[in-house]
Coordinates of N, CA and C in Angstrom, one line a residue:
M1 N 51.0 95.5 139.9 CA 51.5 96.6 139.0 C 53.0 96.4 138.8
I2 N 53.4 96.5 137.5 CA 54.9 96.4 137.2 C 55.3 97.8 136.8
I3 N 56.3 98.3 137.5 CA 57.0 99.6 137.2 C 58.4 99.3 136.7
V4 N 58.7 99.8 135.6 CA 60.1 99.5 135.0 C 60.9 100.8 135.0
I5 N 62.1 100.8 135.5 CA 63.0 101.9 135.5 C 64.0 101.6 134.4
E6 N 64.0 102.4 133.3 CA 64.8 102.2 132.1 C 65.7 103.4 131.9
G7 N 66.7 103.2 131.1 CA 67.6 104.2 130.7 C 69.0 103.6 130.3
G8 N 69.8 104.5 129.7 CA 71.1 104.0 129.3 C 72.0 103.7 130.5
D9 N 73.2 103.3 130.3 CA 74.1 102.9 131.3 C 74.5 104.1 132.2
Q10 N 74.5 103.9 133.5 CA 74.8 104.9 134.5 C 73.8 106.1 134.5
A11 N 72.5 105.8 134.2 CA 71.5 106.8 134.2 C 70.9 107.0 135.6
G12 N 71.2 106.1 136.5 CA 70.6 106.1 137.8 C 69.5 105.2 138.1
K13 N 69.4 104.1 137.2 CA 68.3 103.2 137.4 C 68.3 102.5 138.7
L14 N 69.5 102.0 139.1 CA 69.6 101.3 140.4 C 69.2 102.2 141.5
T15 N 69.7 103.4 141.5 CA 69.4 104.4 142.6 C 67.9 104.7 142.7
Q16 N 67.3 105.0 141.5 CA 65.9 105.3 141.5 C 65.0 104.1 141.9
S17 N 65.4 102.9 141.4 CA 64.7 101.7 141.8 C 64.6 101.5 143.3
V18 N 65.8 101.6 143.9 CA 65.9 101.4 145.4 C 65.1 102.5 146.1
L19 N 65.2 103.8 145.6 CA 64.5 104.9 146.3 C 63.0 104.7 146.1
L20 N 62.5 104.2 145.0 CA 61.1 104.0 144.8 C 60.6 102.9 145.7
Q21 N 61.4 101.8 145.8 CA 61.0 100.7 146.7 C 60.9 101.2 148.1
K22 N 61.9 102.0 148.6 CA 61.9 102.5 150.0 C 60.6 103.4 150.2
F23 N 60.3 104.3 149.2 CA 59.2 105.2 149.3 C 57.9 104.4 149.4
L24 N 57.7 103.4 148.5 CA 56.5 102.6 148.5 C 56.3 101.8 149.8
R25 N 57.4 101.3 150.3 CA 57.4 100.6 151.6 C 57.0 101.5 152.7
K26 N 57.4 102.7 152.7 CA 57.0 103.7 153.8 C 55.6 103.9 153.7
Q27 N 55.0 103.8 152.5 CA 53.5 104.0 152.3 C 52.8 102.7 152.6
K28 N 53.5 101.7 153.1 CA 52.9 100.4 153.5 C 52.5 99.6 152.2
I29 N 53.1 99.8 151.1 CA 52.8 99.1 149.9 C 53.9 98.0 149.7
K30 N 53.4 96.8 149.5 CA 54.3 95.7 149.4 C 55.0 95.8 148.0
T31 N 56.3 95.6 148.0 CA 57.0 95.7 146.7 C 58.1 94.6 146.6
K32 N 58.5 94.3 145.4 CA 59.6 93.4 145.1 C 60.4 94.0 144.0
L33 N 61.7 94.1 144.2 CA 62.6 94.7 143.2 C 63.4 93.6 142.5
F34 N 63.3 93.7 141.2 CA 64.1 92.8 140.3 C 65.1 93.6 139.5
H35 N 66.3 92.9 139.3 CA 67.3 93.5 138.5 C 67.6 92.7 137.2
F36 N 67.6 93.3 136.1 CA 67.9 92.5 134.8 C 69.1 93.2 134.1
P37 N 70.0 92.4 133.6 CA 70.2 91.0 133.8 C 70.4 90.6 135.3
D38 N 69.9 89.4 135.6 CA 70.2 88.9 137.0 C 71.4 88.0 136.8
Y39 N 72.5 88.4 137.3 CA 73.7 87.7 137.2 C 73.9 86.5 138.1
E40 N 72.9 86.3 139.0 CA 73.0 85.1 139.9 C 72.5 83.8 139.3
T41 N 71.8 83.9 138.2 CA 71.2 82.7 137.5 C 72.2 82.1 136.6
P42 N 72.0 80.8 136.2 CA 73.0 80.2 135.2 C 73.1 81.0 133.9
I43 N 72.0 81.5 133.4 CA 72.1 82.3 132.1 C 72.7 83.6 132.4
G44 N 72.4 84.2 133.6 CA 72.9 85.5 134.0 C 74.5 85.4 134.1
K45 N 75.0 84.3 134.5 CA 76.4 84.2 134.7 C 77.1 84.2 133.3
E46 N 76.5 83.6 132.3 CA 77.0 83.6 130.9 C 76.9 85.0 130.4
I47 N 75.9 85.8 130.7 CA 75.8 87.2 130.2 C 76.9 88.0 130.8
R48 N 77.1 87.8 132.1 CA 78.2 88.5 132.8 C 79.6 88.3 132.1
K49 N 79.8 87.0 131.8 CA 81.1 86.6 131.1 C 81.2 87.4 129.8
Y50 N 80.1 87.4 129.0 CA 80.1 88.1 127.8 C 80.4 89.6 128.0
L51 N 79.7 90.2 128.9 CA 79.9 91.7 129.2 C 81.3 92.0 129.7
D52 N 81.9 91.0 130.3 CA 83.3 91.2 130.8 C 84.3 90.9 129.8
G53 N 83.9 90.5 128.6 CA 84.8 90.1 127.5 C 85.4 88.7 127.6
K54 N 84.8 87.9 128.4 CA 85.4 86.5 128.6 C 84.7 85.5 127.7
R55 N 83.6 85.9 127.1 CA 82.8 85.1 126.1 C 82.5 85.9 124.9
K56 N 82.4 85.3 123.7 CA 82.0 86.0 122.5 C 80.8 85.4 122.0
F57 N 79.8 86.2 121.7 CA 78.6 85.7 121.1 C 78.2 86.7 120.0
P58 N 77.5 86.2 118.9 CA 77.0 87.1 117.9 C 75.8 87.9 118.6
P59 N 75.4 89.0 118.1 CA 74.3 89.8 118.7 C 73.0 89.0 119.0
Q60 N 72.7 88.1 118.0 CA 71.5 87.4 118.2 C 71.5 86.5 119.4
V61 N 72.7 85.9 119.7 CA 72.8 85.0 120.8 C 72.7 85.7 122.1
I62 N 73.4 86.8 122.2 CA 73.4 87.6 123.5 C 72.0 88.1 123.8
H63 N 71.3 88.5 122.7 CA 69.9 89.0 123.0 C 69.0 87.9 123.3
C64 N 69.2 86.7 122.8 CA 68.4 85.5 123.2 C 68.7 85.2 124.7
L65 N 70.0 85.3 125.1 CA 70.3 85.0 126.5 C 69.7 86.1 127.4
L66 N 69.7 87.3 127.0 CA 69.1 88.4 127.8 C 67.6 88.1 128.0
A67 N 67.0 87.7 126.9 CA 65.5 87.4 127.1 C 65.4 86.1 127.9
A68 N 66.2 85.1 127.7 CA 66.1 83.9 128.5 C 66.3 84.1 130.0
N69 N 67.1 85.1 130.3 CA 67.3 85.5 131.7 C 66.0 86.0 132.4
R70 N 65.2 86.7 131.6 CA 63.9 87.1 132.1 C 63.0 85.9 132.2
W71 N 63.0 85.1 131.2 CA 62.1 83.9 131.3 C 62.5 82.9 132.4
E72 N 63.8 82.8 132.8 CA 64.1 82.0 133.9 C 63.7 82.5 135.2
K73 N 63.3 83.8 135.3 CA 62.8 84.4 136.5 C 61.2 84.5 136.5
L74 N 60.6 84.0 135.4 CA 59.1 84.1 135.3 C 58.4 83.6 136.5
D75 N 58.7 82.4 137.0 CA 57.9 81.9 138.1 C 58.0 82.8 139.3
E76 N 59.2 83.4 139.5 CA 59.4 84.3 140.7 C 58.6 85.6 140.4
I77 N 58.6 86.0 139.2 CA 57.9 87.3 138.9 C 56.4 87.0 139.2
I78 N 55.8 85.9 138.7 CA 54.4 85.6 138.9 C 54.1 85.5 140.3
K79 N 54.9 84.7 141.1 CA 54.6 84.6 142.5 C 54.7 85.9 143.3
S80 N 55.7 86.7 142.9 CA 55.9 88.0 143.5 C 54.7 88.9 143.2
K81 N 54.2 88.8 142.0 CA 53.1 89.6 141.6 C 51.8 89.3 142.5
E82 N 51.7 88.0 142.8 CA 50.6 87.6 143.7 C 50.7 88.2 145.1
K83 N 51.9 88.3 145.6 CA 52.2 88.7 147.0 C 52.4 90.2 147.2
N84 N 52.7 90.9 146.1 CA 53.1 92.3 146.2 C 52.2 93.1 145.3
S85 N 52.0 94.3 145.8 CA 51.2 95.3 145.0 C 52.0 95.8 143.8
V86 N 53.3 96.0 144.0 CA 54.1 96.6 143.0 C 55.4 95.8 142.8
L87 N 55.7 95.5 141.6 CA 57.0 95.0 141.2 C 57.8 96.1 140.5
I88 N 59.0 96.3 141.0 CA 59.9 97.3 140.4 C 61.0 96.5 139.6
M89 N 61.1 96.9 138.3 CA 62.1 96.2 137.5 C 63.2 97.3 137.1
N90 N 64.4 97.0 137.6 CA 65.6 97.7 137.2 C 66.0 97.1 135.9
R91 N 65.5 97.7 134.8 CA 65.6 97.2 133.4 C 64.6 96.0 133.3
Y92 N 64.1 95.9 132.0 CA 63.2 94.7 131.7 C 63.3 94.5 130.2
Y93 N 62.2 94.1 129.6 CA 62.4 93.7 128.2 C 62.6 94.9 127.3
Q94 N 62.3 96.1 127.7 CA 62.5 97.3 126.9 C 64.0 97.5 126.6
S95 N 64.9 97.1 127.6 CA 66.3 97.3 127.4 C 66.8 96.4 126.2
N96 N 66.3 95.1 126.2 CA 66.7 94.2 125.2 C 66.3 94.7 123.8
L97 N 65.1 95.4 123.7 CA 64.7 96.0 122.5 C 65.6 97.1 122.0
V98 N 65.9 98.0 122.9 CA 66.8 99.2 122.6 C 68.2 98.7 122.3
Y99 N 68.8 97.9 123.1 CA 70.1 97.5 122.8 C 70.2 96.6 121.6
G100 N 69.2 95.8 121.3 CA 69.2 95.0 120.1 C 69.1 95.8 118.9
L101 N 68.2 96.8 118.9 CA 68.1 97.7 117.8 C 69.5 98.4 117.5
A102 N 70.2 98.8 118.6 CA 71.5 99.4 118.5 C 72.5 98.5 117.9
N103 N 72.3 97.2 118.1 CA 73.1 96.1 117.5 C 72.7 95.7 116.1
G104 N 71.7 96.4 115.6 CA 71.3 96.1 114.2 C 70.3 95.0 114.0
L105 N 69.7 94.6 115.1 CA 68.7 93.5 115.0 C 67.3 94.0 114.7
K106 N 66.5 93.2 114.2 CA 65.1 93.6 113.7 C 64.2 93.7 114.9
Q107 N 63.3 94.7 115.0 CA 62.4 95.0 116.1 C 61.4 93.8 116.3
N108 N 60.8 93.3 115.2 CA 59.9 92.2 115.3 C 60.5 91.0 116.0
W109 N 61.7 90.6 115.6 CA 62.4 89.5 116.1 C 62.7 89.7 117.6
L110 N 63.2 90.9 118.0 CA 63.5 91.2 119.4 C 62.2 91.1 120.2
E111 N 61.1 91.7 119.7 CA 59.9 91.7 120.5 C 59.3 90.3 120.7
S112 N 59.6 89.4 119.7 CA 59.1 88.0 119.8 C 59.8 87.3 121.0
L113 N 61.0 87.6 121.3 CA 61.8 87.0 122.4 C 61.1 87.1 123.7
D114 N 60.4 88.2 123.9 CA 59.8 88.5 125.2 C 58.3 88.4 125.2
S115 N 57.7 88.0 124.1 CA 56.3 87.9 123.9 C 55.8 86.8 124.9
G116 N 54.9 87.2 125.8 CA 54.3 86.4 126.8 C 54.7 86.7 128.2
L117 N 55.8 87.5 128.4 CA 56.2 87.9 129.7 C 55.2 88.9 130.2
P118 N 55.0 89.0 131.6 CA 54.1 90.0 132.1 C 54.5 91.4 131.6
K119 N 53.5 92.2 131.2 CA 53.7 93.5 130.6 C 53.9 94.6 131.7
A120 N 54.7 95.6 131.4 CA 54.9 96.7 132.3 C 53.6 97.6 132.3
D121 N 53.3 98.1 133.4 CA 52.2 99.0 133.6 C 52.7 100.5 133.4
L122 N 53.9 100.7 133.8 CA 54.5 102.0 133.8 C 56.0 101.8 133.5
V123 N 56.5 102.6 132.5 CA 57.9 102.6 132.2 C 58.4 104.0 132.5
I124 N 59.4 104.2 133.4 CA 60.0 105.4 133.6 C 61.4 105.5 133.0
L125 N 61.6 106.4 132.1 CA 62.9 106.5 131.3 C 63.7 107.6 132.0
L126 N 64.9 107.2 132.4 CA 65.9 108.1 133.0 C 66.8 108.5 131.8
D127 N 66.9 109.8 131.5 CA 67.7 110.3 130.4 C 68.8 111.2 130.9
V128 N 70.0 110.8 130.8 CA 71.1 111.6 131.2 C 72.0 111.9 130.0
T129 N 72.8 112.9 130.0 CA 73.7 113.2 128.9 C 74.9 112.2 128.9
Q130 N 75.5 112.1 127.7 CA 76.7 111.2 127.6 C 77.7 111.6 128.6
K131 N 78.0 112.9 128.7 CA 79.0 113.4 129.7 C 78.7 112.9 131.1
E132 N 77.4 113.1 131.5 CA 77.0 112.6 132.8 C 77.2 111.1 133.0
S133 N 76.7 110.4 132.0 CA 76.8 108.9 132.1 C 78.2 108.4 132.2
F134 N 79.1 109.0 131.5 CA 80.5 108.6 131.5 C 81.3 109.1 132.7
S135 N 80.7 110.1 133.4 CA 81.3 110.6 134.7 C 81.0 109.7 135.9
R136 N 80.0 108.9 135.7 CA 79.5 108.0 136.8 C 80.2 106.7 136.8
S137 N 80.4 106.1 138.0 CA 81.0 104.7 138.1 C 79.9 103.7 138.2
P138 N 80.0 102.6 137.4 CA 79.0 101.6 137.4 C 79.0 100.9 138.8
Q139 N 77.8 100.6 139.3 CA 77.7 99.8 140.6 C 76.7 98.7 140.4
N140 N 77.0 97.6 141.2 CA 76.0 96.5 141.2 C 74.9 96.7 142.3
E141 N 74.0 95.8 142.4 CA 72.9 95.9 143.3 C 73.3 96.1 144.8
K142 N 74.5 95.7 145.1 CA 75.0 95.8 146.5 C 75.8 97.1 146.7
G143 N 75.9 98.0 145.7 CA 76.6 99.2 145.8 C 78.1 99.1 145.5
K144 N 78.5 97.9 145.1 CA 79.9 97.7 144.8 C 80.3 98.4 143.4
I145 N 81.4 99.2 143.4 CA 81.8 99.8 142.2 C 82.4 98.7 141.3
M146 N 81.9 98.7 140.0 CA 82.3 97.7 139.0 C 83.1 98.3 137.9
K147 N 83.8 97.5 137.2 CA 84.5 98.0 135.9 C 83.4 98.1 134.9
R148 N 83.6 99.0 133.9 CA 82.7 99.2 132.8 C 82.7 97.9 132.0
D149 N 81.5 97.5 131.6 CA 81.4 96.3 130.7 C 81.5 96.7 129.3
K150 N 81.3 95.7 128.4 CA 81.5 95.8 127.0 C 80.6 97.0 126.4
F151 N 79.4 97.1 126.8 CA 78.5 98.1 126.3 C 78.8 99.5 127.0
E152 N 79.1 99.5 128.2 CA 79.4 100.7 129.0 C 80.6 101.5 128.6
K153 N 81.6 100.7 128.0 CA 82.9 101.4 127.6 C 82.8 102.0 126.2
N154 N 81.8 101.7 125.5 CA 81.7 102.1 124.1 C 80.9 103.4 123.9
E155 N 81.5 104.5 123.8 CA 80.8 105.8 123.7 C 79.9 105.9 122.5
Q156 N 80.4 105.4 121.4 CA 79.6 105.4 120.1 C 78.3 104.6 120.3
F157 N 78.4 103.4 120.9 CA 77.3 102.6 121.1 C 76.3 103.2 122.1
S158 N 76.9 103.9 123.1 CA 76.1 104.6 124.1 C 75.3 105.7 123.5
R159 N 75.9 106.4 122.5 CA 75.1 107.5 121.8 C 74.0 106.9 121.0
K160 N 74.2 105.7 120.4 CA 73.1 105.0 119.7 C 72.0 104.7 120.6
I161 N 72.3 104.2 121.8 CA 71.3 103.8 122.8 C 70.5 105.0 123.2
S162 N 71.1 106.1 123.5 CA 70.4 107.4 123.8 C 69.5 107.8 122.7
K163 N 69.9 107.7 121.5 CA 69.0 108.1 120.4 C 67.8 107.2 120.3
I164 N 68.0 105.9 120.5 CA 66.9 105.0 120.3 C 65.9 105.2 121.5
Y165 N 66.4 105.4 122.7 CA 65.5 105.6 123.8 C 64.6 106.9 123.6
R166 N 65.2 107.9 122.9 CA 64.5 109.1 122.7 C 63.5 109.0 121.6

């Protein structure tokens, strides 16, 4: 089973993903937690540079990179699915669709980028207000406070994201 935790920036996806994993493990259910983008991979490092303003890409390129980041983890996802009852995704292909639409890209094209990846069985959308989102500090998987990235700083873009998720 694949469970995806989705939502805008600082909605609590990381917190809820970790809490869900802890809960399932207490129930003796094998789980594996994935974070997307995964900044440890070669493509993920390019995405991080873009989000930090160190690289410039047109929207089509960054969304191709975001999809490629999931594809480069495909073998690990498949192997983990065989070993674990539940895979928890802190963001997955749904984020690329929502953010791509907010960037003015076509839905069919965005969907084609992830066609063939394992499908989510359950998507949990965390919906917080703009005020709440901007009052929270971004954190990485290790709990380290991070600077807001290109998307997280832009309140107008964040409002678009919220509307599309709804």
